[in-house]
Every structure is written in structure tokens, then in C-alpha cells.
PDB file of C-alpha atoms in Angstrom:
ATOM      1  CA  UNK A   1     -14.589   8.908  27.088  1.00  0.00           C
ATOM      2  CA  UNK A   2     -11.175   8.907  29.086  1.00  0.00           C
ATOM      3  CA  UNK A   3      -8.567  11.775  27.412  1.00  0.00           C
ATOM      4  CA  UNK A   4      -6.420   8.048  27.117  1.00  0.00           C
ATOM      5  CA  UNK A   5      -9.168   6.598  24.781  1.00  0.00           C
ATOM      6  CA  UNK A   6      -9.609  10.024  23.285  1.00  0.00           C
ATOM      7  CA  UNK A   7      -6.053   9.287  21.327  1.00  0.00           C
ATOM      8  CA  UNK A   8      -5.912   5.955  21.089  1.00  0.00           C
ATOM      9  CA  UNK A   9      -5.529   4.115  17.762  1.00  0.00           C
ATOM     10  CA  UNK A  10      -8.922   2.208  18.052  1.00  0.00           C
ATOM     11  CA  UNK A  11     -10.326   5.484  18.476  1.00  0.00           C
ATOM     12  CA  UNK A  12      -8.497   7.482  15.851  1.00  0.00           C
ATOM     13  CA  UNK A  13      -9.645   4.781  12.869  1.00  0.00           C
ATOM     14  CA  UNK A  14     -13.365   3.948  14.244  1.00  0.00           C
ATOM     15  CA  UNK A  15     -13.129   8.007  12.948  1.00  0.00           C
ATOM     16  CA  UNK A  16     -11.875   7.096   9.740  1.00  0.00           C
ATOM     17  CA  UNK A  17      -8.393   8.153  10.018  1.00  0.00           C
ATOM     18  CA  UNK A  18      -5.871   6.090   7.845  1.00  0.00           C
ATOM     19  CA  UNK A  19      -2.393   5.325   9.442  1.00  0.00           C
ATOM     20  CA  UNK A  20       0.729   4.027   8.429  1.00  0.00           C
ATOM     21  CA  UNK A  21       3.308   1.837  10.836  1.00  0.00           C
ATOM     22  CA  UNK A  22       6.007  -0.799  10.600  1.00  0.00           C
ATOM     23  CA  UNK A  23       6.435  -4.087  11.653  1.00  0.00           C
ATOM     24  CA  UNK A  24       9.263  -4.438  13.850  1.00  0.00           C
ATOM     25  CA  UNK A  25      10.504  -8.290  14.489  1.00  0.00           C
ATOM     26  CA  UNK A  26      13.632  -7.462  16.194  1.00  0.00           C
ATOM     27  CA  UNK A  27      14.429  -6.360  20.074  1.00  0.00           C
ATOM     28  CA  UNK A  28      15.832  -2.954  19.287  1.00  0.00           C
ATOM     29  CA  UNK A  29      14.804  -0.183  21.058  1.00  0.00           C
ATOM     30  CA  UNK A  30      16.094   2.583  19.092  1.00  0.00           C
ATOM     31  CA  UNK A  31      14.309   1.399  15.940  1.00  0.00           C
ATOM     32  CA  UNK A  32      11.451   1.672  18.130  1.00  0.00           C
ATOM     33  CA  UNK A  33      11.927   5.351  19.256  1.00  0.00           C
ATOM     34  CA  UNK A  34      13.442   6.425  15.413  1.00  0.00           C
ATOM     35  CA  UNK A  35       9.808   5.305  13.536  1.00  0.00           C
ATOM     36  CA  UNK A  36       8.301   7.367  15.888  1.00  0.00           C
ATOM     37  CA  UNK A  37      10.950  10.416  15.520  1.00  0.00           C
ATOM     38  CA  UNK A  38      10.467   9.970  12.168  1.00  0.00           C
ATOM     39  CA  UNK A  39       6.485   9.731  12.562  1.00  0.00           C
ATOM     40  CA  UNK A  40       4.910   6.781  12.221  1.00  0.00           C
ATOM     41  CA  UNK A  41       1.702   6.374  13.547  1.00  0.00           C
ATOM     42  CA  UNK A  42       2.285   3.284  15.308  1.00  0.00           C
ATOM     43  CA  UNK A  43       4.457   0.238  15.569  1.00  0.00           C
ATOM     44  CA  UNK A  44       3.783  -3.434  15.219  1.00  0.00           C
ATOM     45  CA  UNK A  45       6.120  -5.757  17.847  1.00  0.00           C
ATOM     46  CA  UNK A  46       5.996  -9.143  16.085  1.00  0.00           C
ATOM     47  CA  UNK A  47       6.516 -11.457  18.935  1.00  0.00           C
ATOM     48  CA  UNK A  48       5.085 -14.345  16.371  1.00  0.00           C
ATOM     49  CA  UNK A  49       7.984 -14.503  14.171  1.00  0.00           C
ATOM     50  CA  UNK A  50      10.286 -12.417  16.726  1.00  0.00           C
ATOM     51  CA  UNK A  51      12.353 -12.764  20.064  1.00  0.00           C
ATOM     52  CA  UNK A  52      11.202 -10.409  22.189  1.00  0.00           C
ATOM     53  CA  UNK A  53      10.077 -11.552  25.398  1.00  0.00           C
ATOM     54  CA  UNK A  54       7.564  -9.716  28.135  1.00  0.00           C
ATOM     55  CA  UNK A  55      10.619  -7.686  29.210  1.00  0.00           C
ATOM     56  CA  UNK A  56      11.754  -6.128  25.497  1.00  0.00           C
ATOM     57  CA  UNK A  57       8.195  -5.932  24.829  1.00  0.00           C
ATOM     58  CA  UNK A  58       7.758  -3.524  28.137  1.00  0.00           C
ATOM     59  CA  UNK A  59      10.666  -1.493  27.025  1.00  0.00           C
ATOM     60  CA  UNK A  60       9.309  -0.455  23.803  1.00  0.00           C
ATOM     61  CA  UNK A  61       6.187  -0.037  25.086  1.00  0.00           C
ATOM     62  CA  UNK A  62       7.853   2.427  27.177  1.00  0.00           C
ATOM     63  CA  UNK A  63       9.653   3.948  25.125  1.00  0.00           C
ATOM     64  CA  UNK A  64       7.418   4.612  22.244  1.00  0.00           C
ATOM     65  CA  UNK A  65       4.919   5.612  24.850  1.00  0.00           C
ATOM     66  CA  UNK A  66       7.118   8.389  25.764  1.00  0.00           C
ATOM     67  CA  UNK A  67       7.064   9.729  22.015  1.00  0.00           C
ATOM     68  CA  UNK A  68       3.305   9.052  21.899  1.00  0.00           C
ATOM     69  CA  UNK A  69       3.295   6.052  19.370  1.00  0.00           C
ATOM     70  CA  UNK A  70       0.843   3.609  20.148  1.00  0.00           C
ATOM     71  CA  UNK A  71       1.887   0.034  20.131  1.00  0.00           C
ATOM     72  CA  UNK A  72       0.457  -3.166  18.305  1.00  0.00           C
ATOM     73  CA  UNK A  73       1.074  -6.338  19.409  1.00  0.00           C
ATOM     74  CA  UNK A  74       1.705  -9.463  17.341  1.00  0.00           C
ATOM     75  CA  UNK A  75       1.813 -12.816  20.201  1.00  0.00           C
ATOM     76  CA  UNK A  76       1.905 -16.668  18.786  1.00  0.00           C
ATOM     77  CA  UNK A  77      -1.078 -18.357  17.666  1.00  0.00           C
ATOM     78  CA  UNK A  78      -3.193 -19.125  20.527  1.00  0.00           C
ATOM     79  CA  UNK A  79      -0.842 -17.359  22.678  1.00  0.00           C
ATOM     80  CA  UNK A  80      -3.721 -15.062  24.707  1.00  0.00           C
ATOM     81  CA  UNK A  81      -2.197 -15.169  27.979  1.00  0.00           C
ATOM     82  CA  UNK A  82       0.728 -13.325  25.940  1.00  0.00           C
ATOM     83  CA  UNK A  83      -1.392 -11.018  24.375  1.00  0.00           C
ATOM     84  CA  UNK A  84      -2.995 -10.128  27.952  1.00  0.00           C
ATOM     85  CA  UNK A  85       0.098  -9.344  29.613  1.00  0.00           C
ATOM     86  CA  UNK A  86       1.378  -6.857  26.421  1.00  0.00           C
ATOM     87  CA  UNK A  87      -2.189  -4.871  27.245  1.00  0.00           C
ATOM     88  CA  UNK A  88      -1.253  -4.643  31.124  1.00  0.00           C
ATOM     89  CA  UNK A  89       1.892  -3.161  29.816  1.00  0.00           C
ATOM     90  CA  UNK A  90       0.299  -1.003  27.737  1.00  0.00           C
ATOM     91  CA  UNK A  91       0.002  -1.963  24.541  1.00  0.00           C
ATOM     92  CA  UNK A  92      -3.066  -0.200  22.470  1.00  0.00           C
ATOM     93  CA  UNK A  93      -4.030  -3.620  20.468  1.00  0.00           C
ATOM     94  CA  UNK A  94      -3.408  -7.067  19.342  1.00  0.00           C
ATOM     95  CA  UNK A  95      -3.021  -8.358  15.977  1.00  0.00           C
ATOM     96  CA  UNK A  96      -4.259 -12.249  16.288  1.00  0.00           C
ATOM     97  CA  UNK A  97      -2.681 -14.884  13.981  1.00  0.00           C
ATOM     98  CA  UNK A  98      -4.567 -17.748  12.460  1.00  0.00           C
ATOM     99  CA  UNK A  99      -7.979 -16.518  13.257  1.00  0.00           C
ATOM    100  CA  UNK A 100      -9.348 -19.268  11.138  1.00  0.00           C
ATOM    101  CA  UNK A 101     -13.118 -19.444  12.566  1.00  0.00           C
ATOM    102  CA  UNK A 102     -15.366 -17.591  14.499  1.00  0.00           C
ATOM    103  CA  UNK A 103     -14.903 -19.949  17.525  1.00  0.00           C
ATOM    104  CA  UNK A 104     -10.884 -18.280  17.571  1.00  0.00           C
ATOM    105  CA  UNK A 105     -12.306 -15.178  17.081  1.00  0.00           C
ATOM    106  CA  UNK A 106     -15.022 -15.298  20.190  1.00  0.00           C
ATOM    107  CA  UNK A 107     -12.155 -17.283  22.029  1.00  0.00           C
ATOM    108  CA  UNK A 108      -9.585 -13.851  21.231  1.00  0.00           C
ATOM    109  CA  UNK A 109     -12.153 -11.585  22.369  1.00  0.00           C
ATOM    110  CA  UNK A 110     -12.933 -13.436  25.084  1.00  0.00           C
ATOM    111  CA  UNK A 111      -9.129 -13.378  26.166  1.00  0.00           C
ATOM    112  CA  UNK A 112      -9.340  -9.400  25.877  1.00  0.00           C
ATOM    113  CA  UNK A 113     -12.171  -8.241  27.514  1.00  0.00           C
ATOM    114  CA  UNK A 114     -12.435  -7.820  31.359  1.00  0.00           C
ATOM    115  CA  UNK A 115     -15.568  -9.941  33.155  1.00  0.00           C
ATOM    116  CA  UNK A 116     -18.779  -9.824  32.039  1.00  0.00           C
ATOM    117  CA  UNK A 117     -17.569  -9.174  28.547  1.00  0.00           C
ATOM    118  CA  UNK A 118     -14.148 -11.728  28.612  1.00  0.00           C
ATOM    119  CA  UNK A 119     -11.984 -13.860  30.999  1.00  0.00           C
ATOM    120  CA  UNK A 120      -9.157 -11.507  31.237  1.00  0.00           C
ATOM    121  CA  UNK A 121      -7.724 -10.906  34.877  1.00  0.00           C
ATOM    122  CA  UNK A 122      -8.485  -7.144  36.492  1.00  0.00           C
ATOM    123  CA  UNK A 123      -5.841  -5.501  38.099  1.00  0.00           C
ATOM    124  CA  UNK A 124      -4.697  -1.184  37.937  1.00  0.00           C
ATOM    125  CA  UNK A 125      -1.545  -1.629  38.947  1.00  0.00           C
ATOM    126  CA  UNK A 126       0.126  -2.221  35.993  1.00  0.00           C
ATOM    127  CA  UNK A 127       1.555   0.258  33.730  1.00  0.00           C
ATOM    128  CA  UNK A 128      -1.959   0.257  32.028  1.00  0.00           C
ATOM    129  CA  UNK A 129      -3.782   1.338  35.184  1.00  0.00           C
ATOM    130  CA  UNK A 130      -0.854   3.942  35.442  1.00  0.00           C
ATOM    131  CA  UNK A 131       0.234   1.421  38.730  1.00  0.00           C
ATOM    132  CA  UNK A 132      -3.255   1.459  40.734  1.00  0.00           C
ATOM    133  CA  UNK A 133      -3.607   5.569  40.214  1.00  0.00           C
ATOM    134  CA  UNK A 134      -6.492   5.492  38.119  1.00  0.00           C
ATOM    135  CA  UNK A 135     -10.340   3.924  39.147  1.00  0.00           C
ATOM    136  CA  UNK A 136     -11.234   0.207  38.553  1.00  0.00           C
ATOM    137  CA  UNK A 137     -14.253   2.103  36.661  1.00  0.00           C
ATOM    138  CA  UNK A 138     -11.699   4.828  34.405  1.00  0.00           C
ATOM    139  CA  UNK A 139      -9.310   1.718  33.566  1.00  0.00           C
ATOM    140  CA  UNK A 140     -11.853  -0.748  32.942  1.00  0.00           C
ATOM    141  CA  UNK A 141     -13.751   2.079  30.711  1.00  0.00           C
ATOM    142  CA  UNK A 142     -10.596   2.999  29.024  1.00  0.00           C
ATOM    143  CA  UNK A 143      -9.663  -0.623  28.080  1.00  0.00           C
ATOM    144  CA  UNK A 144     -12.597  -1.297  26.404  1.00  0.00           C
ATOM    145  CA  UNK A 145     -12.385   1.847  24.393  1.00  0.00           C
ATOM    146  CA  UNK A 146      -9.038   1.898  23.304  1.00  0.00           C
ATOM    147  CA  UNK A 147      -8.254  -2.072  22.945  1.00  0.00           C
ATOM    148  CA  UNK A 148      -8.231  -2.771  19.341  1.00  0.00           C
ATOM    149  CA  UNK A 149      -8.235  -6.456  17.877  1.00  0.00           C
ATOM    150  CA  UNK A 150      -7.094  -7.474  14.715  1.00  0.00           C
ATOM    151  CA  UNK A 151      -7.770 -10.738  13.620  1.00  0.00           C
ATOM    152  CA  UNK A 152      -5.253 -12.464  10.736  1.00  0.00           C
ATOM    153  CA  UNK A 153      -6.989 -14.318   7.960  1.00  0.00           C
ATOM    154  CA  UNK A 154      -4.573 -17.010   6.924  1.00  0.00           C
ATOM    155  CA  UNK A 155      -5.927 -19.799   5.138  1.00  0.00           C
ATOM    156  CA  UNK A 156      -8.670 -20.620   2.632  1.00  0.00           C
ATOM    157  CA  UNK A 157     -11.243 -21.414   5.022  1.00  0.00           C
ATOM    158  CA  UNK A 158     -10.388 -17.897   7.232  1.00  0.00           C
ATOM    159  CA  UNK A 159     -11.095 -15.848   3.924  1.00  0.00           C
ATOM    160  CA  UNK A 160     -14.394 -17.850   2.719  1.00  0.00           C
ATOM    161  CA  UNK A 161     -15.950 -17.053   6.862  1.00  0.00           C
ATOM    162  CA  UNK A 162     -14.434 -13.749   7.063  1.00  0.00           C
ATOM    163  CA  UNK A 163     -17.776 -11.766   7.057  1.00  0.00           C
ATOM    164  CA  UNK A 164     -18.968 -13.932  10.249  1.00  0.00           C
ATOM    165  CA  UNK A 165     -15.652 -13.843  11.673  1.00  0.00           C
ATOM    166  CA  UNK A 166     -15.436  -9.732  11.234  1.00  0.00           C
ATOM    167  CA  UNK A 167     -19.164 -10.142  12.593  1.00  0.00           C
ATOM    168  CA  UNK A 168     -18.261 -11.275  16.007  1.00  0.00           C
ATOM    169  CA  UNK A 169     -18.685  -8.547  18.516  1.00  0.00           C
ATOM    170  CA  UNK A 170     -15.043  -7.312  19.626  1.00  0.00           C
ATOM    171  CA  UNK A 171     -12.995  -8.112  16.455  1.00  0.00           C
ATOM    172  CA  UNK A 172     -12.176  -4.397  14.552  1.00  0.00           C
ATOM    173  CA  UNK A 173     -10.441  -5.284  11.608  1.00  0.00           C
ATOM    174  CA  UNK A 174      -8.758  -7.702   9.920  1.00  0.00           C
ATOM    175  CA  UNK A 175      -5.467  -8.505   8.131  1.00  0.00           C
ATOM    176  CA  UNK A 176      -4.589 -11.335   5.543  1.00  0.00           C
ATOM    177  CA  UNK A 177      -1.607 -13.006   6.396  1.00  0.00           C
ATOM    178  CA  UNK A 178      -0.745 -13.703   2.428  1.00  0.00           C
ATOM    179  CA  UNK A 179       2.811 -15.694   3.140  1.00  0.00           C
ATOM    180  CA  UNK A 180       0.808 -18.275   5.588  1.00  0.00           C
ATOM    181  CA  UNK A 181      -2.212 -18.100   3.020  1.00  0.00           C
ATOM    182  CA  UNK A 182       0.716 -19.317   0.561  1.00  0.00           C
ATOM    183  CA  UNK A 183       1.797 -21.883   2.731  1.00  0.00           C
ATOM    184  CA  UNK A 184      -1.578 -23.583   3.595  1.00  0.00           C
ATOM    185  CA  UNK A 185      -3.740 -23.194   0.215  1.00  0.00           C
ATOM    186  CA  UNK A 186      -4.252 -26.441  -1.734  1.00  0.00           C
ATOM    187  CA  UNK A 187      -4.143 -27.037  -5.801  1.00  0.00           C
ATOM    188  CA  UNK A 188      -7.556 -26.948  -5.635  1.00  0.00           C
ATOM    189  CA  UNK A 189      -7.643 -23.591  -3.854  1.00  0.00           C
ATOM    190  CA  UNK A 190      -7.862 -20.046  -5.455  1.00  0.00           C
ATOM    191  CA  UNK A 191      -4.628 -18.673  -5.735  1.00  0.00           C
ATOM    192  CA  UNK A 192      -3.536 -16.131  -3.268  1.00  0.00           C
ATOM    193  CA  UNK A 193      -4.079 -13.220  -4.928  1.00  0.00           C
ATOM    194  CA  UNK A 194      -7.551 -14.252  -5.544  1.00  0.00           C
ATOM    195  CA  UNK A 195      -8.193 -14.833  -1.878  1.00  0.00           C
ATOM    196  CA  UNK A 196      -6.959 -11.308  -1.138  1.00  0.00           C
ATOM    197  CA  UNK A 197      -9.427  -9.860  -3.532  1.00  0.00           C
ATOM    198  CA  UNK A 198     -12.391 -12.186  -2.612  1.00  0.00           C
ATOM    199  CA  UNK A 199     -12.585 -11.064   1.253  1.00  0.00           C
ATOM    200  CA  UNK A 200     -11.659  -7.274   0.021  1.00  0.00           C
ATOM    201  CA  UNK A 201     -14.758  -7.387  -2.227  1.00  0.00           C
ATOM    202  CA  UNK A 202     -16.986  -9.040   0.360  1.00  0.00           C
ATOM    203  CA  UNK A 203     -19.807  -7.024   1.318  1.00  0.00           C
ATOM    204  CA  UNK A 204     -19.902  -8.662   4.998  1.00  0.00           C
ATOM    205  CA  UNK A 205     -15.748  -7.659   5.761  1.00  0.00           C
ATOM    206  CA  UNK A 206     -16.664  -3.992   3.920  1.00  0.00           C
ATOM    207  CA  UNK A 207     -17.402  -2.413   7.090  1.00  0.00           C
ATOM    208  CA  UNK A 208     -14.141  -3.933   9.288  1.00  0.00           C
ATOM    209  CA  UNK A 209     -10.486  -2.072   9.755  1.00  0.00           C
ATOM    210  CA  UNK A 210      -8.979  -2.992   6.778  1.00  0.00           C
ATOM    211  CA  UNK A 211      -5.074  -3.706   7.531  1.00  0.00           C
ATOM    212  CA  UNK A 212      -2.670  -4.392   4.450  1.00  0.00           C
ATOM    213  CA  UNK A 213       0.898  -5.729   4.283  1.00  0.00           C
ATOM    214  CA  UNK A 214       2.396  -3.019   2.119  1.00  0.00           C
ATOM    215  CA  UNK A 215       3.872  -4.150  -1.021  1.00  0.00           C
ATOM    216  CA  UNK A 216       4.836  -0.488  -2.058  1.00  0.00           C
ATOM    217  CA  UNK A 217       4.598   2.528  -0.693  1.00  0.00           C
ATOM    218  CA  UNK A 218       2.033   3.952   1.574  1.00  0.00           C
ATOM    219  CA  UNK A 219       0.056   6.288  -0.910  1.00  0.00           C
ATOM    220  CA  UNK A 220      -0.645   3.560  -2.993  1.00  0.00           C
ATOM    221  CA  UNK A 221      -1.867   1.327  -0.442  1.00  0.00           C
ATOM    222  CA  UNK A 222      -4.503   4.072   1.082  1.00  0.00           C
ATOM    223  CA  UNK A 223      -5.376   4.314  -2.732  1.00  0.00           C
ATOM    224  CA  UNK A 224      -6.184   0.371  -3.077  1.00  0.00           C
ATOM    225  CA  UNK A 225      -8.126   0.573   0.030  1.00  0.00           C
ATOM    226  CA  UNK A 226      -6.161  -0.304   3.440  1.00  0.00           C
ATOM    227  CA  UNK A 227      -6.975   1.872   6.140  1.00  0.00           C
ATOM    228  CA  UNK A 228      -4.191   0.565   8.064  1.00  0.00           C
ATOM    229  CA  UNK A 229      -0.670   0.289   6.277  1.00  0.00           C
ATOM    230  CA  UNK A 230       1.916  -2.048   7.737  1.00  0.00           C
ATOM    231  CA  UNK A 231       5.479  -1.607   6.378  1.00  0.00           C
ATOM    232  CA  UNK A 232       7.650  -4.618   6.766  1.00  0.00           C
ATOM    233  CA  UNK A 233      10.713  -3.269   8.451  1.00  0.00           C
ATOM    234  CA  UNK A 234      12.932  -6.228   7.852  1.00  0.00           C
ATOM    235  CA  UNK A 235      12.248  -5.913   4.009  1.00  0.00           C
ATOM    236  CA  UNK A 236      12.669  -2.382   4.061  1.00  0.00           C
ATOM    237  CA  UNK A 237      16.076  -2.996   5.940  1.00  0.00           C
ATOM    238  CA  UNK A 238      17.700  -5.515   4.185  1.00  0.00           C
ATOM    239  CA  UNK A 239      16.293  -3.635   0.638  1.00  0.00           C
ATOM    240  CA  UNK A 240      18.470  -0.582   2.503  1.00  0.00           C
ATOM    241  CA  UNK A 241      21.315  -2.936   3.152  1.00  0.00           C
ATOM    242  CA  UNK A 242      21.502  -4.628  -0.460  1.00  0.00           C
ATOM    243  CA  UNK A 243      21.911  -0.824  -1.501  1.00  0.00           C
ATOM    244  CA  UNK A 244      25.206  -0.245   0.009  1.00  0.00           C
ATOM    245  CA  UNK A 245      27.148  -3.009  -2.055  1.00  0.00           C
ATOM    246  CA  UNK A 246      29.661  -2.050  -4.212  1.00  0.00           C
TER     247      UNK A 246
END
């Protein structure tokens, strides 16, 4: 195993280490460098519900890189060809929205994985392959060790196939999208917080990277069960902001 693997995130909770991060939606590179002064273990770059193009995004990969926080991902649904270009630039994982079925989830992986494994296009020379200095053999090995895929459970059907969808070889973890989950559940659906407990209780999603939204504060989430703790960093902002009135 490369000493780059060795650290990486994947790596670090396939051991059973529980981390906390934040979600960051805007382009801002020193909100970027202060979570990881303040030491987060990693930072979530929400180019769903975000602006950040391929250029921002290779800035804070940069420049968390030089602090040694890894960096998550977030592209659009679908958006794979996003997602691969994030991993040349060195981002340490995706974190898939709408993974509704285990044809998205063998269609993510695909996107991820270098031939035979995946579709995704080989090269060394980008800041991944430290710009051609490394093997083809030490960066292919390295992206396969450290490249860690979260899939997003967001609707009814997502949550009743999440054990076959968390089955698929390639997929890590998962994380329930609850405000989409909202959005898309019918009357006739359980409610939201019953989803959230049904695939957290299933015996098939027991042995995925379990990812929660945090809704409090990070103790409390390891204590309900999350491995991985996302802090919403707009929330936490604006709850900052609202503090400061008169």
C-alpha cells in the first residue's frame, strides 16, 4: 500500500476511525484552509447545490492538500465526468446524489474505476499522478485504494434497495439525503424519519460507511451511530450570523 493510500480517508474509516467534516457550498478558500486549521478531518465541496466550478474546486483541493485535509466531492446527479475530473485533481472521494438503484450505483463505480474495473480515462499527469512523477502501476494502485464512494439515498425506493445498492462492489458507504427524501416521498410513504431509521436498522446497509447530516453536535452523532459526521456549514454560519443581532 502506497504511503498516499496509507492516510487517505477511505483508508482511515475501512479501520474504523470516525471523522467529523463540513459541508462547504460556497467558493471560499479561506473557509477551506480555517476547518482544517481548526481540524477537521475533511471537507465536503458541494458542487450539487454550489458554484464552484473545476477551477475553485482545484484551488481548494490545493489548498487543503497543503494542510493535509482530504477532500470530498459532491458533483450533480449524473454528473460523472465531473466527479472524474475532481479525482484527477485530487480529490480523496465522491459523494453521489440520487443513487436511487443499483444500476446508478454500478454506473458510479463504473465512472470511478480505471479499465478493467471502470471506464474512467488513465492519465499521471495530473495533480493526482503528482504531474506524470509517479508509475502508471503506483497511481493506478493508489487510486483504487484511496478513492472512496459515497452513494446518497434520496427517495423511498433508494432506502427500501439500500442493502443491494451498498452490496455493489465499489460503493463504501452511504448517506441519506433527508431534505430530497422530503421532497420526493408520497402520502402513502413512511415519513422521513422512518426511512432514516429503516435503512439504519437494516442488516444488509450494517456493514457500509455510515455518513450522517448532523443535526447537533458531533458527539452525539458518533453516539447514534454515524461513522462519518457532516456539519452543514451554511447552517452553522447563518446560526453564527443570527447571533450577532441586536
Amino acid at each position: 500500500m502506497s504511503g498516499l493510500a496509507r492516510s487517505s480517508l477511505r483508508v482511515r474509516l475501512l479501520a474504523g476511525e470516525r471523522v467529523s467534516g463540513a459541508l462547504v457550498r460556497m467558493p471560499c478558500e479561506d473557509v477551506v484552509e480555517m476547518l482544517a486549521v481548526a481540524g477537521l478531518d475533511f471537507v465536503l465541496i458541494d458542487c450539487e447545490h454550489g458554484p464552484a466550478d473545476v477551477l475553485a474546486l482545484r484551488h481548494h483541493l490545493a489548498l487543503a492538500d497543503a494542510h493535509g485535509m482530504p477532500v470530498l466531492v459532491r458533483p450533480g446527479e449524473g454528473e460523472h465526468v465531473l466527479a472524474q475530473r475532481a479525482l484527477d485533481q485530487g480529490a480523496q472521494g465522491i459523494v453521489a446524489p440520487h443513487v436511487d438503484s443499483v444500476a446508478d450505483a454500478e454506473a458510479l463505480v463504473r465512472a470511478l474505476r480505471y479499465p478493467p474495473r471502470g471506464v474512467r480515462g488513465f492519465a499521471t499527469y495530473p495533480r493526482a499522478g503528482r504531474f506524470g512523477t509517479v508509475t502508471a502501476a503506483e497511481h493506478r494502485a493508489t487510486a483504487e485504494e484511496r478513492t472512496l464512494v459515497i452513494a446518497m439515498l434520496e427517495s423511498p425506493a433508494a432506502i427500501r434497495d439500500a442493502g443491494a445498492v451498498l452490496a455493489v462492489d465499489g460503493i463504501d458507504g452511504y448517506l441519506v439525503g433527508t431534505a430530497d427524501l422530503g421532497a420526493v416521498r408520497s402520502a402513502d410513504d413512511p415519513t422521513v424519519a422512518e426511512l432514516l431509521a429503516a435503512v439504519r436498522a437494516d442488516p444488509a446497509a450494517a456493514s457500509a460507511i455510515r455518513c450522517d447530516l448532523a443535526t447537533g453536535d458531533t458527539a452525539a452523532a458518533f453516539g447514534a451511530g454515524a461513522q462519518v459526521v457532516v456539519h452543514n456549514l451554511a447552517h452553522v454560519l447563518m446560526e453564527a450570523f443570527r447571533g450577532l443581532r441586536a
